[in-house]
Amino acid sequence: MSVRRFLYGLGLTLLATLWILPVVWMVSTAIKPTPEIFALPPTWIPRRLTLEHIRVVLERWPFLRWFFNSVVISTSSTALSLLVSIPAAFAFARLRWWGRDIVFLAFLSSLLIPLEVNVPPLYFLMNRLGLLNTYPSVFLPIAAMPIGVFLLRQFFLNIPQELDDAARVDGCGSFRILWHIILPLSRPALAAMSIYMFIFTWNEFFWSMIALQKPTMLTLSVGLRALQGAYDIDYGILMSGSTLAALPALVVYLFFQRSIIRGITMTSYR
Amino acid sequence: MAFILPFLALWTLFRVGPVLYGILISLSHWDPFGSTTFVGAENYLRLLRDPRFWEALGNTFEFASLAVPLIVSLGLVFALLVYGAQRMRWVRVVEAALFFPYLLTVSIVGLVWRWLFDPDFGIVRITAKQMGVHLPVFLNEPRWAIPAIAFATTWWLVGYRMVLFRAALEDIPVELYEAAQIDGARWYTLIFAITLPLLRPAILFAVVLTTISGFTAFGQVLIMTQGGPGRASEVLALYMYRIGFDYLEMGQAAAVGVVLFVIMLVLTLLSFRWLGYGTEL
């Protein structure tokens, strides 16, 4: 039994190591001198360390600006979607109004439409609105995704109706019920949704690439593509850029692994 | 009702509006320097006559038929492995490592795998050579480009599936397993008689959602092969991008978007049928 458990553990550990090796190789390539990158046999742990590639990336491209753009766009889409999804979910979960079920069904059916399908019309729309190359062009369509409304509605439905009724007897209006009763009880759902929206926006690629063309307006995700030279491939630079871009995710993940995984699982209808 | 208005406005303008607008654009000819004229089904007919469209459609199906089963089945296997090791102390670390790639943005995934698969200096081929295995030049060979991209995509997304499956596994009451074990059931019986049947809804969702993301794959292809060699790995989303933003045939690009949308709709309905679930979403 204990031998089997040991082998099981060993197998799992090997699998995890294998899975993370590409990331290790990325970092390793990023911090070794160019000749060593192409050395045979390859060195997993660099013999000489250099920050040269990272310096070049930061000097030649507005990398920090891209980082800033990513932060602003992801924060905005998260904030906006919270702002509009909370009252909508409340209206679906707690209020009775004419046409509620039909509107909900309409939202529901739009759940599975991927953003990619909408790229050409969104381009026209944003062009007409004069929003291309601005932050809202990216975060508005993402905040319009109905996923948050569903998650929050589901969560609100599980909060006892008696709390609302008691508050109503005491003369509370809908807004105060939402603000003082429902929201304080919904922190886990709000956190889950925020995490999901932030990661989704941070990683969005296709539409961001179309909407943002100006070099200083790119997000990290899109900007990394610009590091690819037109003719030659400099892997030291590419891997440095990738490592820098992965760093925030790694740091946040180290501290908040639990909540991130919980956020992801809560947001998905499993 | 007032509570719903802000979201409704956003949703109408930026989610459903564009779908309808896309249909409209797909029925028009758009001149970058002039006006837009209604042309009926012409864009769709041109698509049907374009061999490149059919190639892209075939490539998309090939990619999805490789990536979707890989992601879903490996995700399930990983989840079972991690679930079975719950008492192990470093299982959290294992799970963290398997999940981490999902947090990387698609361009990092593309760049890293492009480097790993590099024909001359890529670590994958070099390591295989050291072990005496001769591997194909993945990204530069028409036959191997799509499987290689599908593999990279699996590496990227499988942790996400794993985490969701694991959450679903935790919803299964432990008593069921205990009762079966008292009756002398072995681990494989537990999996096939209890776990898999109870996970059916979760598997269905995994298949549907992974299929959707498979059919709209874009970033990893653009970065790893640019659709090459030749057009061997040009998928529909990439074709749509080229047609619309390189050749400025916006009507036709919008038509591709509508086609993608319809494919997605049909696939979703079909999988609900096959797996026999009218789930409540």
XYZ file of C-alpha atoms in Angstrom:
551
model
C 0.000 0.000 0.000
C 2.628 2.504 1.003
C 4.762 1.570 -2.032
C 1.795 2.247 -4.238
C 1.182 5.554 -2.542
C 4.819 6.453 -2.998
C 4.734 5.633 -6.719
C 1.478 7.560 -7.104
C 3.054 10.589 -5.477
C 6.188 10.233 -7.546
C 4.155 9.976 -10.769
C 2.159 13.096 -9.908
C 5.300 15.022 -9.062
C 6.933 14.003 -12.337
C 3.835 15.069 -14.242
C 3.783 18.464 -12.524
C 7.487 18.954 -13.189
C 7.083 18.060 -16.844
C 4.140 20.449 -17.108
C 6.043 23.386 -15.686
C 9.244 22.740 -17.704
C 8.239 25.028 -20.607
C 7.957 27.890 -18.109
C 11.357 27.032 -16.639
C 12.845 26.938 -20.125
C 11.291 30.321 -20.904
C 12.898 31.913 -17.843
C 16.184 30.111 -18.448
C 16.367 31.398 -22.033
C 15.475 34.893 -20.900
C 18.443 35.250 -18.567
C 21.302 33.574 -20.451
C 23.623 35.159 -23.046
C 22.736 34.593 -26.705
C 25.570 32.130 -27.486
C 24.445 29.967 -24.605
C 20.849 29.999 -25.863
C 22.027 28.127 -28.948
C 24.626 26.001 -27.145
C 24.668 22.233 -27.572
C 23.991 20.440 -25.324
C 21.444 22.926 -23.942
C 21.862 24.197 -20.383
C 18.748 24.219 -18.215
C 20.439 26.270 -15.532
C 22.319 29.129 -17.211
C 26.073 29.043 -16.687
C 26.240 32.802 -17.026
C 23.431 35.158 -16.108
C 22.610 38.290 -18.069
C 19.916 40.945 -17.953
C 20.876 42.127 -21.425
C 17.748 40.787 -23.196
C 15.495 42.266 -20.552
C 17.248 45.625 -20.891
C 16.754 45.553 -24.671
C 13.063 44.730 -24.312
C 12.483 47.566 -21.869
C 14.494 50.001 -23.977
C 13.250 49.211 -27.451
C 9.552 48.793 -26.716
C 7.170 50.718 -24.413
C 6.847 47.606 -22.314
C 5.915 49.316 -19.058
C 3.311 51.326 -20.895
C 1.802 48.096 -22.211
C 1.715 46.765 -18.703
C -0.032 49.924 -17.566
C -2.545 49.640 -20.435
C -3.303 46.037 -19.490
C -3.884 47.023 -15.884
C -6.185 49.921 -16.810
C -8.218 47.915 -19.323
C -8.579 44.853 -17.086
C -9.511 46.944 -14.063
C -12.042 48.945 -16.056
C -13.753 45.924 -17.556
C -13.936 44.282 -14.132
C -15.302 47.410 -12.444
C -17.790 48.189 -15.185
C -19.096 44.665 -15.364
C -19.571 44.588 -11.590
C -21.354 47.922 -11.764
C -23.891 46.816 -14.378
C -24.161 43.103 -13.534
C -24.988 43.525 -9.844
C -28.255 45.434 -10.326
C -29.199 43.269 -13.323
C -28.651 40.057 -11.390
C -30.642 41.528 -8.494
C -33.513 42.348 -10.821
C -33.537 38.783 -12.136
C -33.235 37.142 -8.752
C -35.443 39.337 -6.597
C -37.764 41.622 -8.508
C -40.872 40.788 -10.489
C -41.336 42.691 -13.680
C -43.010 42.257 -17.001
C -40.869 40.355 -19.534
C -38.296 39.218 -17.023
C -38.116 35.632 -18.194
C -37.910 36.563 -21.856
C -35.068 39.017 -21.267
C -33.293 36.411 -19.183
C -33.644 33.855 -21.960
C -32.179 36.355 -24.412
C -29.191 36.939 -22.142
C -28.830 33.212 -21.715
C -28.691 32.518 -25.422
C -25.963 35.102 -25.904
C -23.797 33.445 -23.285
C -22.049 31.146 -25.693
C -21.284 33.700 -28.396
C -17.503 34.056 -28.430
C -16.050 37.529 -28.751
C -14.084 36.433 -31.821
C -17.219 36.054 -33.936
C -18.010 39.712 -33.368
C -14.648 41.107 -34.407
C -15.563 42.531 -37.847
C -18.789 44.273 -36.758
C -17.170 45.532 -33.561
C -14.449 47.089 -35.668
C -17.039 48.992 -37.696
C -18.945 49.988 -34.595
C -15.892 51.254 -32.709
C -14.661 53.025 -35.797
C -17.964 54.825 -36.127
C -17.950 55.727 -32.439
C -14.372 56.989 -32.828
C -13.229 54.639 -30.087
C -10.533 52.657 -31.899
C -7.181 52.857 -30.095
C -8.838 53.782 -26.830
C -9.285 51.727 -23.672
C -13.105 51.593 -23.866
C -12.988 49.917 -27.278
C -11.612 46.836 -25.522
C -13.329 46.871 -22.161
C -16.866 47.797 -23.287
C -17.519 44.610 -25.319
C -15.944 42.474 -22.592
C -18.036 44.070 -19.847
C -21.111 43.340 -21.979
C -20.610 39.599 -21.549
C -23.503 38.200 -19.515
C -21.428 35.730 -17.493
C -21.380 37.924 -14.372
C -25.153 38.357 -14.412
C -25.597 34.581 -14.352
C -23.110 33.937 -11.621
C -24.487 36.658 -9.373
C -28.127 35.774 -10.037
C -27.425 32.190 -9.042
C -25.745 33.376 -5.890
C -28.473 35.895 -4.988
C -31.131 33.198 -5.419
C -29.516 31.216 -2.628
C -29.793 34.085 -0.156
C -32.957 33.590 1.950
C -35.876 35.663 0.698
C -36.973 36.225 4.324
C -34.150 38.726 4.782
C -35.593 40.885 2.012
C -39.133 40.539 3.345
C -38.097 41.569 6.822
C -36.296 44.597 5.436
C -39.287 45.548 3.313
C -41.543 45.426 6.368
C -39.126 47.835 7.983
C -39.551 50.130 4.984
C -36.433 49.421 2.974
C -36.509 50.024 -0.757
C -34.978 47.709 -3.363
C -31.801 49.698 -3.580
C -31.152 49.563 0.165
C -31.908 45.838 0.242
C -29.365 45.269 -2.493
C -26.773 47.502 -0.873
C -27.190 46.575 2.791
C -28.332 42.946 2.680
C -27.522 41.186 -0.577
C -24.111 42.648 -1.366
C -22.471 42.091 2.017
C -23.547 38.451 1.826
C -22.226 38.023 -1.712
C -18.546 38.760 -1.235
C -17.368 35.311 -2.435
C -19.370 35.604 -5.648
C -18.206 39.166 -6.247
C -14.595 38.128 -5.706
C -14.972 35.149 -8.024
C -16.489 37.250 -10.756
C -13.843 39.951 -10.427
C -11.036 37.424 -10.680
C -12.590 35.803 -13.707
C -13.200 39.102 -15.526
C -9.740 40.402 -14.756
C -7.977 37.283 -16.056
C -10.229 37.108 -19.109
C -9.533 40.719 -20.048
C -5.825 40.472 -19.280
C -5.510 37.525 -21.661
C -7.862 38.703 -24.402
C -6.000 38.771 -27.688
C -7.901 38.817 -30.983
C -10.189 41.793 -30.447
C -7.565 43.787 -28.533
C -5.183 43.291 -31.423
C -7.725 44.732 -33.866
C -8.935 47.578 -31.653
C -5.513 48.711 -30.515
C -3.000 49.385 -33.271
C -1.098 52.381 -31.961
C 2.214 51.131 -30.476
C 1.706 52.954 -27.180
C -1.863 51.723 -26.751
C -1.197 47.978 -26.940
C -1.853 45.607 -24.080
C 0.867 43.217 -22.935
C -0.837 40.324 -24.668
C -0.861 42.126 -28.001
C 2.434 43.923 -27.543
C 4.405 40.715 -27.120
C 3.605 39.947 -30.719
C 5.508 43.051 -31.767
C 8.695 41.616 -30.265
C 8.810 39.112 -33.097
C 11.135 40.613 -35.676
C 10.062 40.634 -39.294
C 13.024 38.553 -40.482
C 15.056 37.078 -37.688
C 13.863 35.577 -34.429
C 15.710 36.657 -31.303
C 14.644 34.098 -28.729
C 16.473 35.860 -25.892
C 14.301 38.918 -26.435
C 11.109 36.949 -27.013
C 11.572 34.911 -23.842
C 12.529 37.982 -21.792
C 9.360 39.723 -22.930
C 7.337 36.612 -22.140
C 8.931 36.254 -18.720
C 8.301 39.899 -17.874
C 4.702 39.581 -19.023
C 4.209 36.373 -17.038
C 5.741 37.793 -13.884
C 2.651 39.607 -12.548
C 0.521 36.496 -13.064
C 3.116 34.379 -11.285
C 3.427 36.724 -8.316
C -0.320 37.129 -7.881
C -0.754 33.382 -8.272
C 1.781 32.575 -5.576
C -0.168 34.652 -3.074
C -3.737 34.015 -4.165
C -3.698 30.520 -5.644
C -6.695 29.428 -3.589
C -8.925 32.369 -4.404
C -7.996 32.338 -8.065
C -8.905 28.673 -8.438
C -12.066 29.215 -6.422
C -12.943 32.204 -8.579
C -12.494 30.167 -11.721
C -14.587 27.259 -10.505
C -17.401 29.439 -9.195
C -17.717 31.373 -12.412
C -18.060 28.304 -14.576
C -21.252 26.368 -14.736
C -19.821 22.948 -14.202
C -36.746 47.365 -14.239
C -34.434 50.322 -13.854
C -31.954 47.915 -12.335
C -31.628 46.058 -15.590
C -31.195 49.072 -17.862
C -27.434 49.710 -17.598
C -26.555 46.144 -18.428
C -29.255 45.901 -21.068
C -27.867 48.965 -22.814
C -24.317 47.664 -22.784
C -25.413 44.219 -23.902
C -27.578 45.526 -26.727
C -24.924 47.864 -28.020
C -21.817 45.697 -27.703
C -22.960 42.111 -27.706
C -26.172 41.411 -29.575
C -26.034 44.536 -31.692
C -22.738 43.466 -33.273
C -24.141 40.026 -34.127
C -27.023 41.618 -36.059
C -24.751 44.283 -37.470
C -22.386 41.524 -38.594
C -25.177 39.845 -40.515
C -25.942 43.184 -42.153
C -22.295 43.749 -43.098
C -22.054 40.244 -44.477
C -24.824 41.134 -46.911
C -23.091 44.268 -48.147
C -20.073 45.252 -50.127
C -17.917 47.677 -48.227
C -15.568 49.990 -50.096
C -12.831 51.394 -47.822
C -12.922 54.695 -49.721
C -16.552 54.855 -50.717
C -19.955 53.736 -49.706
C -21.517 50.498 -48.654
C -23.912 48.749 -50.999
C -26.299 45.901 -50.381
C -25.279 42.814 -52.348
C -27.422 40.035 -50.889
C -25.787 36.644 -50.594
C -22.799 37.512 -52.763
C -20.245 37.402 -49.937
C -21.445 33.966 -48.933
C -21.274 32.709 -52.525
C -17.747 34.046 -52.806
C -16.831 32.218 -49.633
C -18.221 28.984 -50.991
C -16.183 29.418 -54.168
C -12.980 30.247 -52.314
C -10.832 27.108 -51.929
C -8.962 28.922 -49.151
C -12.159 29.078 -47.102
C -12.622 25.316 -47.387
C -8.993 24.740 -46.447
C -9.442 26.934 -43.390
C -12.658 25.134 -42.485
C -10.897 21.776 -42.782
C -7.959 23.022 -40.706
C -10.315 24.299 -38.025
C -12.057 20.935 -37.836
C -8.701 19.169 -37.695
C -7.495 21.442 -34.915
C -10.688 21.085 -32.897
C -10.875 17.323 -33.358
C -7.380 17.040 -31.904
C -7.435 19.723 -29.231
C -10.923 19.224 -27.778
C -10.660 15.493 -26.941
C -7.120 16.011 -25.663
C -8.044 18.908 -23.382
C -11.215 17.332 -22.021
C -9.825 13.829 -21.467
C -6.507 14.949 -20.022
C -8.326 17.508 -17.880
C -10.483 14.717 -16.509
C -7.523 12.394 -15.934
C -5.550 15.124 -14.162
C -8.562 15.950 -12.000
C -8.972 12.297 -11.021
C -5.254 12.017 -10.225
C -5.272 15.124 -8.064
C -8.560 14.151 -6.418
C -7.179 10.703 -5.611
C -4.155 12.242 -3.895
C -6.009 14.617 -1.621
C -4.200 13.384 1.461
C -0.793 13.901 -0.104
C 0.860 16.973 1.315
C 2.215 18.557 -1.848
C -0.854 17.902 -3.979
C -1.563 21.656 -3.813
C 1.795 22.305 -5.435
C 1.094 19.710 -8.119
C -2.266 21.265 -8.840
C -0.737 24.722 -8.906
C 1.864 23.620 -11.454
C -0.704 21.949 -13.703
C -2.997 24.974 -13.578
C -0.421 27.725 -13.959
C -0.127 27.750 -17.802
C -3.771 28.818 -17.997
C -2.850 32.149 -16.427
C -0.405 32.917 -19.225
C -1.684 35.044 -22.041
C -1.988 33.330 -25.414
C 0.932 35.194 -26.922
C 3.292 33.899 -24.242
C 2.042 30.378 -24.899
C 2.598 30.829 -28.625
C 6.090 32.306 -28.249
C 7.265 29.711 -25.730
C 6.072 26.791 -27.828
C 7.471 28.288 -30.961
C 10.829 28.289 -29.207
C 10.355 24.780 -27.780
C 9.494 23.480 -31.256
C 12.227 25.420 -33.075
C 13.518 23.212 -35.915
C 17.235 23.677 -35.110
C 17.581 24.674 -31.480
C 14.217 23.743 -29.969
C 14.637 21.776 -26.763
C 11.930 19.276 -27.754
C 13.763 17.995 -30.814
C 17.188 18.208 -29.177
C 16.079 16.204 -26.150
C 14.394 13.619 -28.365
C 17.566 13.339 -30.445
C 19.642 12.781 -27.300
C 17.329 9.911 -26.482
C 17.658 8.540 -29.994
C 14.209 9.571 -31.238
C 13.909 11.451 -34.499
C 11.006 13.904 -34.372
C 9.458 15.784 -37.306
C 10.116 19.523 -37.749
C 6.740 20.216 -36.190
C 5.861 23.785 -37.109
C 7.492 23.751 -40.541
C 5.849 20.582 -41.788
C 2.322 20.885 -43.195
C 1.242 17.618 -41.616
C 2.547 18.445 -38.162
C 1.809 22.149 -37.747
C -1.777 21.733 -36.549
C -1.077 18.801 -34.197
C 1.790 20.805 -32.679
C -0.433 23.846 -32.119
C -3.137 21.590 -30.689
C -0.586 20.161 -28.283
C 0.543 23.605 -27.142
C -3.095 24.597 -26.679
C -3.663 21.499 -24.571
C -0.720 22.414 -22.380
C -2.228 25.850 -21.956
C -5.855 24.971 -21.194
C -5.838 21.561 -19.553
C -5.307 22.974 -16.064
C -8.468 25.030 -16.393
C -10.470 21.914 -17.241
C -8.772 20.032 -14.429
C -9.807 22.572 -11.851
C -13.412 22.540 -13.021
C -13.593 18.757 -13.099
C -12.093 18.581 -9.649
C -14.758 20.894 -8.308
C -17.372 18.643 -9.923
C -15.721 15.599 -8.354
C -16.036 17.175 -4.956
C -19.798 17.433 -5.450
C -20.066 13.642 -5.564
C -20.933 12.320 -2.093
C -18.105 10.247 -0.614
C -20.693 7.821 0.787
C -21.307 6.455 -2.707
C -17.664 5.389 -2.998
C -17.595 4.031 0.518
C -20.686 1.915 -0.058
C -19.262 0.521 -3.289
C -15.952 -0.233 -1.607
C -17.701 -2.210 1.119
C -19.228 -4.267 -1.677
C -15.706 -4.958 -2.906
C -15.526 -2.586 -5.903
C -12.028 -1.722 -7.198
C -10.924 1.796 -8.177
C -11.682 1.352 -11.881
C -15.191 0.162 -11.073
C -15.666 3.250 -8.913
C -14.616 5.478 -11.801
C -16.723 3.815 -14.457
C -19.786 3.040 -12.359
C -19.990 6.127 -10.168
C -17.721 8.977 -11.210
C -18.181 9.109 -14.967
C -21.998 8.747 -14.994
C -22.327 11.464 -12.363
C -19.919 13.725 -14.220
C -21.889 13.598 -17.456
C -23.253 17.143 -17.224
C -19.797 18.477 -16.364
C -18.268 16.603 -19.293
C -20.940 17.944 -21.600
C -20.171 21.512 -20.642
C -16.480 20.888 -20.969
C -16.965 19.542 -24.484
C -19.218 22.396 -25.572
C -17.076 25.174 -24.138
C -13.787 23.672 -25.297
C -15.222 23.150 -28.761
C -16.221 26.784 -28.917
C -12.771 27.927 -27.907
C -11.269 25.395 -30.327
C -13.235 26.742 -33.248
C -12.225 30.303 -32.512
C -8.529 29.549 -31.925
C -6.516 32.470 -33.199
C -3.632 33.860 -31.151
C -1.584 30.704 -30.768
C -1.848 29.979 -34.506
C -0.945 33.512 -35.487
C 2.138 33.466 -33.302
C 3.353 29.912 -33.780
C 2.953 29.519 -37.560
C 1.152 32.577 -39.000
C -1.080 29.946 -40.588
C 1.859 28.263 -42.299
C 3.746 26.529 -43.684
C 1.959 27.795 -46.757
C -1.610 27.816 -45.499
C -1.413 24.434 -43.808
C -2.524 25.727 -40.421
C -4.720 28.653 -41.410
C -7.828 28.307 -39.245
C -11.148 30.105 -39.759
C -10.501 32.947 -37.328
C -7.150 33.623 -38.972
C -8.750 33.461 -42.413
C -11.368 35.931 -41.246
C -8.640 38.254 -40.004
C -6.647 38.063 -43.249
C -9.679 38.565 -45.482
C -11.018 41.452 -43.443
C -7.965 43.308 -42.254
C -5.299 42.460 -44.858
C -7.469 42.357 -47.989
C -10.108 44.732 -46.597
C -12.937 42.468 -47.726
C -14.998 43.287 -44.669
C -18.247 41.901 -46.041
C -16.658 38.563 -46.630
C -14.943 38.606 -43.223
C -18.265 39.311 -41.557
C -19.711 36.382 -43.513
C -16.988 34.157 -42.030
C -17.997 35.446 -38.593
C -21.620 34.520 -39.264
C -20.568 31.077 -40.515
C -18.503 30.562 -37.343
C -21.464 31.642 -35.272
C -23.769 29.168 -37.021
C -21.246 26.328 -36.663
C -21.021 27.055 -32.966
C -24.785 27.115 -32.585
C -25.204 23.800 -34.416
C -22.403 22.115 -32.495
C -23.845 23.262 -29.182
C -27.299 21.953 -30.029
C -25.886 18.684 -31.363
C -23.821 17.985 -28.282
C -26.800 18.646 -26.050
C -28.706 16.107 -28.154
C -25.993 13.454 -28.191
C -25.213 13.594 -24.536
C -28.904 13.750 -23.845
C -29.126 16.659 -21.502
C -31.605 19.466 -21.311
C -29.553 21.134 -18.630
C -30.657 24.297 -16.954
C -27.400 26.143 -17.743
